[in-house]
Amino acid sequence: MRQEIRLTVKPKFINDYKSGFPLLTKEAISNWKDVNSEGTVVKLVDNNHKFIAKGYYGKQNKGYGWVLSRNDNESFDQSFFQRKISAAIEHRKRYYNNPDTTAFRVFNGEGDGIGGVTIEYFDGYYLIHWYNKGIYQFKDEIIQSLQTIADYKAIYQKKRFATDGKYIDEDDFVTGKKGQFPIFVKENGVQFAIYLNEGAMVGVFLDQREVRKAIREKYAKGKTVLNTFSYTGAFSVFAALGGAKKTTSVDLANRSLSKTIEQFSINKIDYEAQDIIVEDVFHYFKYAGKKNLTFDMVILDPPSFARSKKHTFSAAKDYTDLLKETIAITADDGIIVASTNCSSFGMKKFKSMIEKAFKEVNGRFKYIEEYSLPSDFKTIKSFPEGNYLKVVFIQKIKG
Ligand code: SAH
């Protein structure tokens, strides 16, 4: 039996938990001092010891753990996890049956009932991300459940709680037949090279699938496209396949050059006809400004936080400034794709940043369309922060 500890919820937070809020926060509980070992099962009670919900203790950037059930009799054994994972797989049935898209999210943390863990599918390979040490204490039950339910070539994992940011076990192999990397997956018919054995980022961020499709089908044709924070160049590949005149990909990381060349090449795009630049984006903006370069479309998808030699970027604080620099190098009637995965603010605040940026440069713009998470990234209404992705297509208007 796992250790079970009672946590008393402060009165003003009781209704949140009763109505399905899943995150255990520091301020909601009065006796955190009673738990010290991550993975401990915790029972939320009110001041009169009345049961509210149960979950587990596990620290991550978002909080102190997650509610897993509102049934006092629930035990977190393999059958519990197996039911959750089965339901999640059932929910993605149509993804499994689509030969054009062979990579998607199978299990989305609290959206599928278990905060702190996600599972992704890459053409028969399953990848588990553990976001805190608490949920990792349930790894045997979760992996065993997946092995029982799913047809898999192999299972890999990423321990995202490694606090030094380094993976001791680079390979991250769990079970099955080891893959030969890269493996190739498809997204709406486009190939991606995936490396499950090279640290946390495996080659593509699946949550941007619909945005990439829109860029290819509705925006790219005949356009010059600047893709900033480009990583493996996924947006550039879709833009090129959509008929862009030319793409320019800018990313600070050395690996981005060979990775972007690879993504272009496996999709039969001549990478030499594209620009791939390894440089700090902020430095590139200065260069582009000096040279009076402009682009018909600029894609902005920065990390929520990033530190380079000269810059610390925080989406919550600095997105407006990033946009101001972008507006300056966007052609009249050009499109800015403003994206953020920062969960600390919502769409309303994001739009206020966009409006502020245009106002401060005396620019005019029009909202064209918006995107959020695709349906395989299942979210729940009681936890809007879980719906972190915000993508806005903006047209810069002349004058
Ligand atoms: N937009 C990408 C994902 C971005 S991941 C995609 O759709 O696939 C964030 C990337 O930003 C990383 O590759 C990182 O190297 C890069 N990065 C972080 N700070 C940067 C900076 N100041 N200039 C350029 N690239 C930066």
PDB file of N, CA and C and ligand atoms in Angstrom, residues 201 205 212 228-231 234-235 251-253 255 279-282 301 303 306 308, ligand 1:
ATOM      1  N   MET A 201      13.607  17.144 -26.818  1.00  0.00           N
ATOM      2  CA  MET A 201      12.956  17.566 -28.060  1.00  0.00           C
ATOM      3  C   MET A 201      13.285  16.566 -29.168  1.00  0.00           C
ATOM      4  N   PHE A 205       7.091  19.592 -32.762  1.00  0.00           N
ATOM      5  CA  PHE A 205       6.088  19.859 -31.735  1.00  0.00           C
ATOM      6  C   PHE A 205       4.715  19.605 -32.337  1.00  0.00           C
ATOM      7  N   ARG A 212       0.527  24.519 -39.102  1.00  0.00           N
ATOM      8  CA  ARG A 212       1.373  24.182 -40.255  1.00  0.00           C
ATOM      9  C   ARG A 212       0.527  23.913 -41.500  1.00  0.00           C
ATOM     10  N   THR A 228      11.087  32.420 -37.431  1.00  0.00           N
ATOM     11  CA  THR A 228      12.014  32.675 -36.324  1.00  0.00           C
ATOM     12  C   THR A 228      11.851  31.617 -35.239  1.00  0.00           C
ATOM     13  N   PHE A 229      12.890  31.391 -34.440  1.00  0.00           N
ATOM     14  CA  PHE A 229      12.899  30.312 -33.435  1.00  0.00           C
ATOM     15  C   PHE A 229      12.505  29.009 -34.136  1.00  0.00           C
ATOM     16  N   SER A 230      13.190  28.729 -35.219  1.00  0.00           N
ATOM     17  CA  SER A 230      12.669  27.761 -36.198  1.00  0.00           C
ATOM     18  C   SER A 230      12.925  26.296 -35.839  1.00  0.00           C
ATOM     19  N   TYR A 231      13.849  26.025 -34.883  1.00  0.00           N
ATOM     20  CA  TYR A 231      14.139  24.654 -34.440  1.00  0.00           C
ATOM     21  C   TYR A 231      14.469  23.766 -35.645  1.00  0.00           C
ATOM     22  N   ALA A 234      10.110  23.126 -39.084  1.00  0.00           N
ATOM     23  CA  ALA A 234       8.830  22.508 -39.471  1.00  0.00           C
ATOM     24  C   ALA A 234       7.911  23.498 -40.202  1.00  0.00           C
ATOM     25  N   PHE A 235       7.810  24.718 -39.703  1.00  0.00           N
ATOM     26  CA  PHE A 235       6.956  25.706 -40.389  1.00  0.00           C
ATOM     27  C   PHE A 235       7.520  26.028 -41.784  1.00  0.00           C
ATOM     28  N   ASP A 251      17.454  30.240 -36.086  1.00  0.00           N
ATOM     29  CA  ASP A 251      17.470  29.653 -34.747  1.00  0.00           C
ATOM     30  C   ASP A 251      18.898  29.726 -34.219  1.00  0.00           C
ATOM     31  N   LEU A 252      18.982  29.907 -32.927  1.00  0.00           N
ATOM     32  CA  LEU A 252      20.263  30.079 -32.256  1.00  0.00           C
ATOM     33  C   LEU A 252      21.063  28.785 -32.140  1.00  0.00           C
ATOM     34  N   ALA A 253      20.369  27.670 -32.077  1.00  0.00           N
ATOM     35  CA  ALA A 253      21.036  26.396 -31.767  1.00  0.00           C
ATOM     36  C   ALA A 253      21.762  25.849 -32.989  1.00  0.00           C
ATOM     37  N   ARG A 255      22.467  22.874 -33.752  1.00  0.00           N
ATOM     38  CA  ARG A 255      21.829  21.667 -34.304  1.00  0.00           C
ATOM     39  C   ARG A 255      20.754  22.019 -35.315  1.00  0.00           C
ATOM     40  N   GLU A 279      21.565  31.914 -35.675  1.00  0.00           N
ATOM     41  CA  GLU A 279      21.823  33.231 -35.098  1.00  0.00           C
ATOM     42  C   GLU A 279      20.745  33.570 -34.070  1.00  0.00           C
ATOM     43  N   ASP A 280      21.095  34.450 -33.163  1.00  0.00           N
ATOM     44  CA  ASP A 280      20.115  34.983 -32.226  1.00  0.00           C
ATOM     45  C   ASP A 280      19.066  35.779 -33.022  1.00  0.00           C
ATOM     46  N   VAL A 281      17.793  35.482 -32.818  1.00  0.00           N
ATOM     47  CA  VAL A 281      16.719  36.154 -33.553  1.00  0.00           C
ATOM     48  C   VAL A 281      16.785  37.676 -33.376  1.00  0.00           C
ATOM     49  N   PHE A 282      17.106  38.098 -32.158  1.00  0.00           N
ATOM     50  CA  PHE A 282      17.115  39.541 -31.895  1.00  0.00           C
ATOM     51  C   PHE A 282      18.235  40.230 -32.681  1.00  0.00           C
ATOM     52  N   ASP A 301       7.407  31.916 -33.086  1.00  0.00           N
ATOM     53  CA  ASP A 301       7.004  30.884 -32.121  1.00  0.00           C
ATOM     54  C   ASP A 301       8.117  30.676 -31.105  1.00  0.00           C
ATOM     55  N   PRO A 303      10.117  30.184 -27.427  1.00  0.00           N
ATOM     56  CA  PRO A 303       9.843  29.465 -26.180  1.00  0.00           C
ATOM     57  C   PRO A 303       9.300  30.443 -25.144  1.00  0.00           C
ATOM     58  N   ALA A 306      13.665  32.001 -22.606  1.00  0.00           N
ATOM     59  CA  ALA A 306      14.903  31.616 -23.276  1.00  0.00           C
ATOM     60  C   ALA A 306      16.008  32.546 -22.824  1.00  0.00           C
ATOM     61  N   SER A 308      19.799  33.655 -23.972  1.00  0.00           N
ATOM     62  CA  SER A 308      20.957  33.545 -24.854  1.00  0.00           C
ATOM     63  C   SER A 308      22.049  34.409 -24.233  1.00  0.00           C
TER      64      SER A 308
HETATM   65  N1  SAH B   1       8.911  27.090 -33.694  1.00  0.00           N
HETATM   66  C1  SAH B   1       9.535  25.794 -33.551  1.00  0.00           C
HETATM   67  C2  SAH B   1       9.747  25.401 -32.112  1.00  0.00           C
HETATM   68  C3  SAH B   1      10.548  26.376 -31.323  1.00  0.00           C
HETATM   69  S1  SAH B   1      11.385  25.639 -30.013  1.00  0.00           S
HETATM   70  C4  SAH B   1       8.741  24.732 -34.251  1.00  0.00           C
HETATM   71  O1  SAH B   1       7.618  24.985 -34.659  1.00  0.00           O
HETATM   72  O2  SAH B   1       9.218  23.613 -34.390  1.00  0.00           O
HETATM   73  C5  SAH B   1      12.313  27.000 -29.489  1.00  0.00           C
HETATM   74  C6  SAH B   1      13.542  27.243 -30.323  1.00  0.00           C
HETATM   75  O3  SAH B   1      13.941  28.575 -30.068  1.00  0.00           O
HETATM   76  C7  SAH B   1      14.711  26.355 -30.001  1.00  0.00           C
HETATM   77  O4  SAH B   1      15.108  25.670 -31.154  1.00  0.00           O
HETATM   78  C8  SAH B   1      15.811  27.328 -29.528  1.00  0.00           C
HETATM   79  O5  SAH B   1      17.092  26.982 -29.997  1.00  0.00           O
HETATM   80  C9  SAH B   1      15.351  28.617 -30.161  1.00  0.00           C
HETATM   81  N2  SAH B   1      15.792  29.878 -29.516  1.00  0.00           N
HETATM   82  C10 SAH B   1      15.708  30.231 -28.224  1.00  0.00           C
HETATM   83  N3  SAH B   1      16.147  31.505 -28.058  1.00  0.00           N
HETATM   84  C11 SAH B   1      16.520  31.954 -29.265  1.00  0.00           C
HETATM   85  C12 SAH B   1      17.046  33.198 -29.747  1.00  0.00           C
HETATM   86  N4  SAH B   1      17.285  34.215 -28.920  1.00  0.00           N
HETATM   87  N5  SAH B   1      17.285  33.309 -31.061  1.00  0.00           N
HETATM   88  C13 SAH B   1      17.043  32.267 -31.904  1.00  0.00           C
HETATM   89  N6  SAH B   1      16.541  31.097 -31.509  1.00  0.00           N
HETATM   90  C14 SAH B   1      16.277  30.924 -30.211  1.00  0.00           C
END
